[in-house]
Coordinates of C-alpha atoms and ligand atoms in Angstrom, one line a residue:
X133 CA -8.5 135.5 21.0
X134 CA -4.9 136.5 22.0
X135 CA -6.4 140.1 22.7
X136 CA -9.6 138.9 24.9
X137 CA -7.0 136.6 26.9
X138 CA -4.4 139.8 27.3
X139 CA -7.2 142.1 28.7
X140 CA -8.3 138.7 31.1
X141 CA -4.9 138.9 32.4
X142 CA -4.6 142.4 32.6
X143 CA -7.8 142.7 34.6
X144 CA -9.6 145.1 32.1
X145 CA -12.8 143.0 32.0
X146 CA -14.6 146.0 31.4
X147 CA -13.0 146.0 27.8
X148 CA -14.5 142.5 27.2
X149 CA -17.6 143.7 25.7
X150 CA -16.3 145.9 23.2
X151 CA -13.9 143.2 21.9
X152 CA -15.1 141.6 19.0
X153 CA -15.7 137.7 19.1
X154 CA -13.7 135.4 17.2
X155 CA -15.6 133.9 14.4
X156 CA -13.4 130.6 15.0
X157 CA -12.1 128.9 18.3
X158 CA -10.2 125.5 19.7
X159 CA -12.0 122.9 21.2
X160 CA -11.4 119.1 21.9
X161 CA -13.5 117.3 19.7
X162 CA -14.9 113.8 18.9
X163 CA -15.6 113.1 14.9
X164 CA -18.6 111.8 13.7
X165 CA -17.1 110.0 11.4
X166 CA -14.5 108.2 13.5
X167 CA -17.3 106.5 15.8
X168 CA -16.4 103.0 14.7
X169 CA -12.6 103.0 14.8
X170 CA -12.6 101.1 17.9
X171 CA -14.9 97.9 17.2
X172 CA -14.2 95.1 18.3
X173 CA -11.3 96.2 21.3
X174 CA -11.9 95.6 24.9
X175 CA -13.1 98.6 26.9
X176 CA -9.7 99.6 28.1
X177 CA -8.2 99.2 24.6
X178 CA -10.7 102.2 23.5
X179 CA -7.7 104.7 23.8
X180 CA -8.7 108.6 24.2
X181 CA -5.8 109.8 22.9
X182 CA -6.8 108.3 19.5
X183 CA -10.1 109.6 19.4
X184 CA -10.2 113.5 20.8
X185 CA -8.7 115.7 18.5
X186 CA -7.6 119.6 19.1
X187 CA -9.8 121.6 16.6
X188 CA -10.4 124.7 15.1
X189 CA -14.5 125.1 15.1
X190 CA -16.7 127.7 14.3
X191 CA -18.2 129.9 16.7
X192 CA -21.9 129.2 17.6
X193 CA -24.4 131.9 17.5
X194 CA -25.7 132.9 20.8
X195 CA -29.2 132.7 21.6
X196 CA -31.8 133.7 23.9
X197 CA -30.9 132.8 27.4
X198 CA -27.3 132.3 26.6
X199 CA -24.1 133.4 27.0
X200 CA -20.8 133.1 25.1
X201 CA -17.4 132.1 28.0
X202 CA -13.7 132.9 27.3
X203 CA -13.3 129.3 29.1
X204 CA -9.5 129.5 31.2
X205 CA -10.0 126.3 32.5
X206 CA -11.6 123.3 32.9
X207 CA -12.0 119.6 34.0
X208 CA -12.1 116.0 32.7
X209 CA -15.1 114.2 33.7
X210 CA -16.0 110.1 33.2
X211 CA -18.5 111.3 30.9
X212 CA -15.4 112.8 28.5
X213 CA -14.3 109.2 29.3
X214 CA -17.6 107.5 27.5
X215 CA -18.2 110.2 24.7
X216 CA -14.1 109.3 23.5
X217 CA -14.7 105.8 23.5
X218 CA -18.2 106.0 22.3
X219 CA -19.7 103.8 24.8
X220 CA -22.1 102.6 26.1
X221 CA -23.2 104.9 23.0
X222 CA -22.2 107.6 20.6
X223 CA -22.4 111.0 21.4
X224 CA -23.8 112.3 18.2
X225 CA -27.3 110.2 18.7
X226 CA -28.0 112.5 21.4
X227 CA -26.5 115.7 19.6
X228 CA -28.9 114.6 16.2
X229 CA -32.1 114.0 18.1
X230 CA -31.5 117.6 20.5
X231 CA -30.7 119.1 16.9
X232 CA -34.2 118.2 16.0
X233 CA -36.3 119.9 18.8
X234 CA -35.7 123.6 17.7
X235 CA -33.9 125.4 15.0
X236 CA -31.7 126.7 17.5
X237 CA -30.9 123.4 18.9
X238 CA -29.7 122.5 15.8
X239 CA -26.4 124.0 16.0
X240 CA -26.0 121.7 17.9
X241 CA -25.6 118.7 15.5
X242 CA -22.5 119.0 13.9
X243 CA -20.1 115.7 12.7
X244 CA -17.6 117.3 15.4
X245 CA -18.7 117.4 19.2
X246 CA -16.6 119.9 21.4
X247 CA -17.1 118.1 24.5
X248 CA -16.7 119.4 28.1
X249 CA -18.9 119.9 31.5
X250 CA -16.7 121.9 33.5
X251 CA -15.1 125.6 32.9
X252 CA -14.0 128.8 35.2
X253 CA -14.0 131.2 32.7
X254 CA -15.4 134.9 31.7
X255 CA -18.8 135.7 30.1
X256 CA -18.0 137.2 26.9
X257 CA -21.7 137.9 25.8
X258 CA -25.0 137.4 26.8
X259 CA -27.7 136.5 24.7
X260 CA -31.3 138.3 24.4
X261 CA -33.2 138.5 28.3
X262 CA -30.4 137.9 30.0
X263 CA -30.2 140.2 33.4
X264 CA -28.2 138.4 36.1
X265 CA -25.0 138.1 33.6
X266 CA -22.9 140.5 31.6
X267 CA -19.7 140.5 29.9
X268 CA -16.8 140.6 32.2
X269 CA -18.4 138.2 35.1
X270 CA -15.8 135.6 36.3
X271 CA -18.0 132.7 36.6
X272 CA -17.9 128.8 36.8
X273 CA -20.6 126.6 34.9
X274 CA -22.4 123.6 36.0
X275 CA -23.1 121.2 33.6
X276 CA -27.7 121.0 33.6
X277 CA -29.1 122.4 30.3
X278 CA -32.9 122.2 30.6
X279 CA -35.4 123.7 28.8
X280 CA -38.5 124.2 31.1
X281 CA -41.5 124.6 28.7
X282 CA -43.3 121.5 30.3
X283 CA -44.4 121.3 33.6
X284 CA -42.5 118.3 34.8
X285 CA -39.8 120.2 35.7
X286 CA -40.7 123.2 37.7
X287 CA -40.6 121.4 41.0
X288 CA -37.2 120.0 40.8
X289 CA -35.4 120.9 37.0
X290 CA -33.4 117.5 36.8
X291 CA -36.9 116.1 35.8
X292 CA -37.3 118.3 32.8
X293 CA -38.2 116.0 30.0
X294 CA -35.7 118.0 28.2
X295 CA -32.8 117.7 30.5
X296 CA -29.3 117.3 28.7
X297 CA -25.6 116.9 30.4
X298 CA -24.0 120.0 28.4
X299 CA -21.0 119.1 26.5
X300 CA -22.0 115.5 26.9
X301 CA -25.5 116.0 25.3
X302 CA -24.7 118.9 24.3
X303 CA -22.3 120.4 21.8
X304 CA -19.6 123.5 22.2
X305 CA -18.5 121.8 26.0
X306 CA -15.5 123.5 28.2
X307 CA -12.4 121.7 26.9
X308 CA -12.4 124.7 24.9
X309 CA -11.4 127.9 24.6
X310 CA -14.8 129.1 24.1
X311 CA -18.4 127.5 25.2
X312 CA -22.0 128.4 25.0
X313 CA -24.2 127.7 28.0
X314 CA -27.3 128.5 29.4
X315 CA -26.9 131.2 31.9
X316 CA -29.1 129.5 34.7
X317 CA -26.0 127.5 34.3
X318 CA -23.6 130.1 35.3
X319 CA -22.6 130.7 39.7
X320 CA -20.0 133.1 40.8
X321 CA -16.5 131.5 40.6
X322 CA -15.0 131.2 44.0
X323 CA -12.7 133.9 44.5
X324 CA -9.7 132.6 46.0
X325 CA -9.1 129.9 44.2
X326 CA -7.3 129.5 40.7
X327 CA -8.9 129.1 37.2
X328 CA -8.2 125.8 37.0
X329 CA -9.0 125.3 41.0
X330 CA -12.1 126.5 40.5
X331 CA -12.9 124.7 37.3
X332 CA -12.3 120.9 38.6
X333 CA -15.3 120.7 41.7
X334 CA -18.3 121.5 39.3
X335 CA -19.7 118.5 38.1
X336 CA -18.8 115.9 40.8
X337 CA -19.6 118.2 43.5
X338 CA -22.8 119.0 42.2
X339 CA -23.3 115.6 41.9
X340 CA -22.1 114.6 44.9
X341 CA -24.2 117.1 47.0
X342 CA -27.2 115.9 45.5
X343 CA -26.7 111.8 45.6
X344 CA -25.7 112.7 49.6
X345 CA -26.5 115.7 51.2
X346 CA -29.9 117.1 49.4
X347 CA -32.9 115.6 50.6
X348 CA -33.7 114.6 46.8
X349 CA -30.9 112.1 47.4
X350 CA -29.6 110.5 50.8
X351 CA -30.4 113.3 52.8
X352 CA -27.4 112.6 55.0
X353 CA -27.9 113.9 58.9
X354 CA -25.0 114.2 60.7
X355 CA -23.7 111.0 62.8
X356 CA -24.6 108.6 59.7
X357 CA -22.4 106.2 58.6
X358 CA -21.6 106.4 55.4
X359 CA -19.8 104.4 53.0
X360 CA -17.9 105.9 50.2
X361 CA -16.9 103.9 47.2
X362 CA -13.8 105.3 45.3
X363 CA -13.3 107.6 48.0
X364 CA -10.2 109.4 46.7
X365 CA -12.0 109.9 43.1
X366 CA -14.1 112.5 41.5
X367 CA -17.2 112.0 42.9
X368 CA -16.1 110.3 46.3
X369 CA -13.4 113.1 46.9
X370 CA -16.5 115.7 47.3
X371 CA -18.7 113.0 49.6
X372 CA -15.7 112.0 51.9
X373 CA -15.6 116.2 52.3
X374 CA -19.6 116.9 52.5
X375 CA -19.3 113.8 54.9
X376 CA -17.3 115.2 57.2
X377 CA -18.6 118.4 56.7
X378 CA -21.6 117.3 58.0
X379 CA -21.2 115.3 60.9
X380 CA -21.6 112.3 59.6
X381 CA -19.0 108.8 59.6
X382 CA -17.2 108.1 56.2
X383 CA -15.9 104.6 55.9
X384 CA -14.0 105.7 52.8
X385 CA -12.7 102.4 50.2
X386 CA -10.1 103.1 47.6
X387 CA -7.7 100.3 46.0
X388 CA -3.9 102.0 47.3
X389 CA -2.2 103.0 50.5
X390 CA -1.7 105.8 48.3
X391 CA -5.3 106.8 48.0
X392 CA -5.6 105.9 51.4
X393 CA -3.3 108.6 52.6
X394 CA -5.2 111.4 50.8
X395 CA -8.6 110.3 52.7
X396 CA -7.0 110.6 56.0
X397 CA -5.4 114.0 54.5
X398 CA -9.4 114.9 54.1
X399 CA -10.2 114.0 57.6
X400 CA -11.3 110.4 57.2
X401 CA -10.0 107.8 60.1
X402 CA -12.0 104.9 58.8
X403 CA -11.3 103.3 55.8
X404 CA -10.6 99.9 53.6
X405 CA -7.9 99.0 51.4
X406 CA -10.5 97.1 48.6
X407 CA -7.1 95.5 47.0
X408 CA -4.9 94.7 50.2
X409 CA -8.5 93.0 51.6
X410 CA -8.9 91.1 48.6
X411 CA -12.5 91.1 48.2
X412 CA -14.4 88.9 44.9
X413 CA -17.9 89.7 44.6
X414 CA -17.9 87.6 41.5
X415 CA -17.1 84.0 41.8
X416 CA -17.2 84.6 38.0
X417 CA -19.1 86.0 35.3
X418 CA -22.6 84.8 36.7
X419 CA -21.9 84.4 40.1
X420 CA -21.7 86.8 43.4
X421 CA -20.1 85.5 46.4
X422 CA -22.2 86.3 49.7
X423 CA -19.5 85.1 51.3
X424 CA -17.2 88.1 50.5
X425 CA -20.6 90.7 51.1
X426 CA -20.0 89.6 54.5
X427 CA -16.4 89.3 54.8
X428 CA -16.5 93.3 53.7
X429 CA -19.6 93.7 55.8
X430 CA -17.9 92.4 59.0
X431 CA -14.6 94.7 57.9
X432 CA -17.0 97.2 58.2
X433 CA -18.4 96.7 61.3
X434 CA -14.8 96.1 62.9
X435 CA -13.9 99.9 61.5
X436 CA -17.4 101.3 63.2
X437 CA -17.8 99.7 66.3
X438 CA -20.4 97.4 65.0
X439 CA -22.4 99.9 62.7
X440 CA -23.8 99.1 59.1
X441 CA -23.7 102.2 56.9
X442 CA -27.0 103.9 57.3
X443 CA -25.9 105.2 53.3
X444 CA -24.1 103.6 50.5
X445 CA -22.4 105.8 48.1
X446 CA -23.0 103.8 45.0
X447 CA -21.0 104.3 41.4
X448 CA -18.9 101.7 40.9
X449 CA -22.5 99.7 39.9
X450 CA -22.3 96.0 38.7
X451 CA -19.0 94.5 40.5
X452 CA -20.3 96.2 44.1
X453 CA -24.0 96.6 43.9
X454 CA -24.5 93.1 45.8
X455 CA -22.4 94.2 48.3
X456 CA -23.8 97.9 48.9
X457 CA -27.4 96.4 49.0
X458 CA -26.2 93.6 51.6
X459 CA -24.3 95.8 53.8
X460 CA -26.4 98.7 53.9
X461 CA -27.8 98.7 57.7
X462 CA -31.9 98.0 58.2
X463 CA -33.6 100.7 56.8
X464 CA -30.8 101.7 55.3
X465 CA -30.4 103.6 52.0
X466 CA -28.3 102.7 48.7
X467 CA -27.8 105.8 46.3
X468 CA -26.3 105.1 42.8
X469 CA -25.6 107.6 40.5
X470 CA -23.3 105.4 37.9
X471 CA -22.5 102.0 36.8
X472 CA -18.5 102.9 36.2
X473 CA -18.1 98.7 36.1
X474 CA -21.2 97.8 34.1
X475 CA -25.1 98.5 33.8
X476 CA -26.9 95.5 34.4
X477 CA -26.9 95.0 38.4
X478 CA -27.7 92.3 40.4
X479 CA -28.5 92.0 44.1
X480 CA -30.4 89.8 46.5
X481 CA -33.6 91.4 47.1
X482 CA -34.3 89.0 50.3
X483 CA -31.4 91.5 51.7
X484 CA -33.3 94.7 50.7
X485 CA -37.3 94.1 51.0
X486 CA -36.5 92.0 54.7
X487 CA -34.4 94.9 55.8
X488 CA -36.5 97.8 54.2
X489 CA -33.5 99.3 52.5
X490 CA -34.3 101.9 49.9
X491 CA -32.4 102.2 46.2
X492 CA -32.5 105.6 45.0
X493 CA -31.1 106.9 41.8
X494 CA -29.1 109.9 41.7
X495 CA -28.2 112.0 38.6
X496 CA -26.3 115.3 38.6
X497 CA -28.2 118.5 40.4
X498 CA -30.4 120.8 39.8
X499 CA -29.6 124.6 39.9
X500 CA -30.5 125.3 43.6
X501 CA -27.9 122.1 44.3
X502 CA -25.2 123.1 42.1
X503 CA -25.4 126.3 43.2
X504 CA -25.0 125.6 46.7
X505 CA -22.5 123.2 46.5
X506 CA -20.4 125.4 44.4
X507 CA -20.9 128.2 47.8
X508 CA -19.6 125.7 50.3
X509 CA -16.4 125.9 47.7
X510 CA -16.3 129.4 47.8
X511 CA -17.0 129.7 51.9
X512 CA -13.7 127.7 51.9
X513 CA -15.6 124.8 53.7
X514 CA -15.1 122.1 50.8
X515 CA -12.0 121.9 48.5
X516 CA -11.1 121.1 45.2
X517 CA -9.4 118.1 44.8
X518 CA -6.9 118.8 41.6
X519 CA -4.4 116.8 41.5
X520 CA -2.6 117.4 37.6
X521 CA -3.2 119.7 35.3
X522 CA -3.0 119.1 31.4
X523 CA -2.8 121.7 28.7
X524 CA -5.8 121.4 26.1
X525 CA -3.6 120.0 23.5
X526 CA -2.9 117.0 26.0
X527 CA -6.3 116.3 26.8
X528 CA -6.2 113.0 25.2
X529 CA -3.7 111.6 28.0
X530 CA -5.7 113.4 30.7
X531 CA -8.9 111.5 30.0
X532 CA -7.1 108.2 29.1
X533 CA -5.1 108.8 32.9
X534 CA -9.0 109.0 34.5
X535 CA -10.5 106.1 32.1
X536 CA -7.6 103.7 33.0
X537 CA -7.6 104.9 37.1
X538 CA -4.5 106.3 37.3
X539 CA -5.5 109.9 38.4
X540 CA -6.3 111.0 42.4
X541 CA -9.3 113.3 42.7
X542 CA -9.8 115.2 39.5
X543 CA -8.1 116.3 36.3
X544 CA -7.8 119.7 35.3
X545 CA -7.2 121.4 32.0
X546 CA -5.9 124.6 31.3
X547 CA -8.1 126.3 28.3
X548 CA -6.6 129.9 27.6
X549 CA -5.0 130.4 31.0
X550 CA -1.4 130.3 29.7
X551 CA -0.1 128.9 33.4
X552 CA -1.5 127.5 36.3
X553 CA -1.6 129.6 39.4
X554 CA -3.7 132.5 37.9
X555 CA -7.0 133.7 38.3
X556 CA -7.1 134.6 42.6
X557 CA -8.6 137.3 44.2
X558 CA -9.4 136.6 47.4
X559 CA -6.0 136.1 48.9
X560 CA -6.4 136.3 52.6
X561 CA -8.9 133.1 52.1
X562 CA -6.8 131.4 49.6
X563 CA -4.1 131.4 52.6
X564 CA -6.3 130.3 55.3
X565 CA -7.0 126.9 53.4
X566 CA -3.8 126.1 51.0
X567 CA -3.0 123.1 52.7
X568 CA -6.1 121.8 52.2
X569 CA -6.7 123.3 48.9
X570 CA -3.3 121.1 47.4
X571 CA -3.6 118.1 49.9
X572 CA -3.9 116.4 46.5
X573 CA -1.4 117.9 44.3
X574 CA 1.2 115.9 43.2
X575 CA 4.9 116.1 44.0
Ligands
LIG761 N1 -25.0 110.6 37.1 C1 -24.2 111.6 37.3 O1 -24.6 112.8 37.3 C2 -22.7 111.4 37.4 C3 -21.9 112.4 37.8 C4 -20.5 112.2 37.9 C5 -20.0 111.0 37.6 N2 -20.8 110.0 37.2 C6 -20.3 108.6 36.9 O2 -19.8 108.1 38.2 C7 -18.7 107.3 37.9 C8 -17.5 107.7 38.8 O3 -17.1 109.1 38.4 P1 -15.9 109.8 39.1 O4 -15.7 111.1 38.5 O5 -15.9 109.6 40.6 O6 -14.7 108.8 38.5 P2 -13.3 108.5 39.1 O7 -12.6 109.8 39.4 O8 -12.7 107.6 38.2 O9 -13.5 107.8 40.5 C9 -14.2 106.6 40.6 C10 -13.5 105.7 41.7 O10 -14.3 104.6 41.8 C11 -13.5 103.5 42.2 N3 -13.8 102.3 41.4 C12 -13.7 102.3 40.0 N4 -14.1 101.0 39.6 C13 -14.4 100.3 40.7 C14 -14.8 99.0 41.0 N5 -15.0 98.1 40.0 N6 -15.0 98.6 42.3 C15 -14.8 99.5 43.3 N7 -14.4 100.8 43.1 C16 -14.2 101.2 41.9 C17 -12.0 103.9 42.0 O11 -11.4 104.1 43.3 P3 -10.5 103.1 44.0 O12 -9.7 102.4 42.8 O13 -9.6 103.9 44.8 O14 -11.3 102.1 44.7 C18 -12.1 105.3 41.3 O15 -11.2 106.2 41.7 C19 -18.4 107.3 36.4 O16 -19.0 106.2 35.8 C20 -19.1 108.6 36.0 O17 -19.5 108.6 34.6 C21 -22.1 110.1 37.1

């Protein structure tokens, strides 16, 4: 490993391919056999730390289609939240049933699940048919593993029956120092940005792009008003930026002055303090209050001029869903791609079928809308949004600071990249946008 790192650093990618793979590799890991050791806690008592392990693992064979990344970086996602906490389910369900689709799926269920859907990285080796990739490419990944034998997927690959988050339901993530992906997974990594810059955008911009801007979500126009939940967070970071990007009106809610600060950093003038307002959509366990839709829909209107949001950018789910339905404006639309506060929703349907709001549901991106939300990263037109950056071994506290709220923006996690800073070649870009490239870096 030390000696495919060394020639990384000393820019002798060529070399890559005549380097022989490591047979083993580190990777943070759940255990299969450590999926009930937090029965009976509370949610927020499920404690990452305990459960994601720094291990040595074998090295997976590659396969048709594949390729094999010396991983420098990469991100924590919500999902590396769930799979440490094993809620709402298990990880290893989904890695036992893809096991059983193919013999070479099965590699895939192990009692050990290295888990991970970002990197920045370089291919080390391509599996058989591969032409677009070769060793020594500096790539990012997004995180959509599809098959594509049936036809339900060929007009837009999310619907692939046999569409998997990769190192969520997949095995041999990025929080690695080596994955295996699926090359239609793999875009150019933005060259002026560092490893662990360029790993932290994938998933929630993808995501993002999709839910707003693509017309298989919100298909945002420009002078829209929309309204970002957790608008200083991993997904809302990106939607605050494509909003603004785009002509359109964030009204950006967070929970700090802190958080507020790093929306008006992005560009945002409108926003809402959700704990200095107060609001309780919940009388209590059974019970939403229209009163306090309205209360936020009239703080809404008082930030706007008197416009409802003609979009609602939904993830928070059960505690806000009422209130996103209500204050959505006639004919508005409600896109939810989560359900961060619980799964069962409830809403007043007088407010939506009246008003001819639509619900749609949003789920990562396909690869046309990872791929060009990753090039409005690299055209320096949206940023990454890092704000801390972990060492693999410390994983555990990264994901525990996302799953108890605690982070700004996103995570990152440096794999093999022995310091943070590395990994930039397009310097002359990098220097045109560095403010807005650490607007959320601490310190
Ligand atoms: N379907 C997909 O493809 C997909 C992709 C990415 C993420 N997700 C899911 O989306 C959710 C958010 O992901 P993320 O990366 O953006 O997480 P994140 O970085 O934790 O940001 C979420 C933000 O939502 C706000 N929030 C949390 N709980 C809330 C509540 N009860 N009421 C109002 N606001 C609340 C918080 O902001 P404030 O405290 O500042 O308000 C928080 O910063 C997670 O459940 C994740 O699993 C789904």
């Amino acid at each position: 490993m030390q000696k495919i790192l060394d020639a990384i650093l000393a820019d002798e990618l060529d070399a890559l391919a005549h380097l022989p793979v490591p047979q083993t590799y580190r990777g943070v890991t759940v255990h299969a056999d450590e999926v009930e050791i937090f029965d009976g806690l509370a949610t927020a008592d499920k404690d990452p730390r305990r459960s994601l392990h720094l291990d040595e693992v074998p090295t997976p064979e590659l396969g048709p289609g594949e390729a094999l990344v010396a991983v420098m970086a990469s991100a924590i996602n919500y999902n590396t939240v769930w799979t440490s906490i094993f809620e709402p389910l298990s990880t290893f369900g989904f890695l036992k049933r893809y096991g059983k689709t193919s013999p070479l799926a099965s590699r895939h269920d192990q009692p050990y699940h290295v888990v991970g859907s970002d990197l920045a990285g370089v291919v080390l080796r391509t599996g058989p048919g591969v032409q677009a990739w070769k060793p020594g490419d500096e790539v990012v990944a997004h995180c959509l593993s599809v098959e594509l034998e049936s036809p339900d997927g060929h007009n837009d690959t999310m619907l692939d029956p046999e569409q998997r988050i990769w190192g969520f339901e997949t095995n041999f993530g990025g929080l690695a120092e080596l994955a295996l992906v699926k090359t239609n997974q793999l875009m150019p990594k933005p060259r002026h940005l560092t490893w662990e810059e360029a790993a932290s955008p994938g998933l929630v911009n993808s995501t993002a792009y999709r839910q707003l801007v693509s017309t298989n979500g919100a298909n945002m126009k420009q002078g829209d008003t929309v309204l970002i939940w957790g608008a200083s967070g991993g997904l809302g970071s990106y939607a605050t930026q494509f909003a603004l990007n785009g002509g359109a009106i964030p009204v950006c809610v967070v929970s700090s002055e802190e958080k507020a600060e790093l929306c008006r950093r992005m560009g945002a003038e409108l926003i809402i303090n959700r704990s200095a307002e107060g609001y309780r959509f919940w009388k209590d366990e059974h019970e939403q209050d229209p009163k306090e839709w309205k209360r936020f829909g009239a703080k809404i209107r008082e930030l706007t001029g008197g416009d409802d949001p003609d979009i609602v950018f939904e993830h928070p789910g059960r505690e806000t869903f009422g209130a996103s339905v209500y204050v959505a404006r006639k004919g508005g639309t409600i896109v939810t791609c989560a359900s961060t506060s619980g799964f069962l929703h409830s809403y007043d349907n007088r407010y939506l079928w009246m008003n001819l709001k639509r619900i749609i549901g949003s789920h990562f991106a396909n690869y046309r809308e990872a791929w060009e939300a990753n090039r409005l990263i690299a055209k320096g037109k949206i940023h990454p949004t890092l704000s801390k950056v972990y060492t693999l071994a410390e994983t555990g506290q990264a994901a525990r600071d996302v799953q108890s709220n605690a982070h700004q923006g996103k995570v990152g996690v440096l794999c093999l990249a022995p310091a943070e800073g590395l990994g930039v070649r397009d310097g002359e870009l990098r220097a045109r946008h560095l403010s807005d490239i650490n607007r959320f870096r601490e310190g």
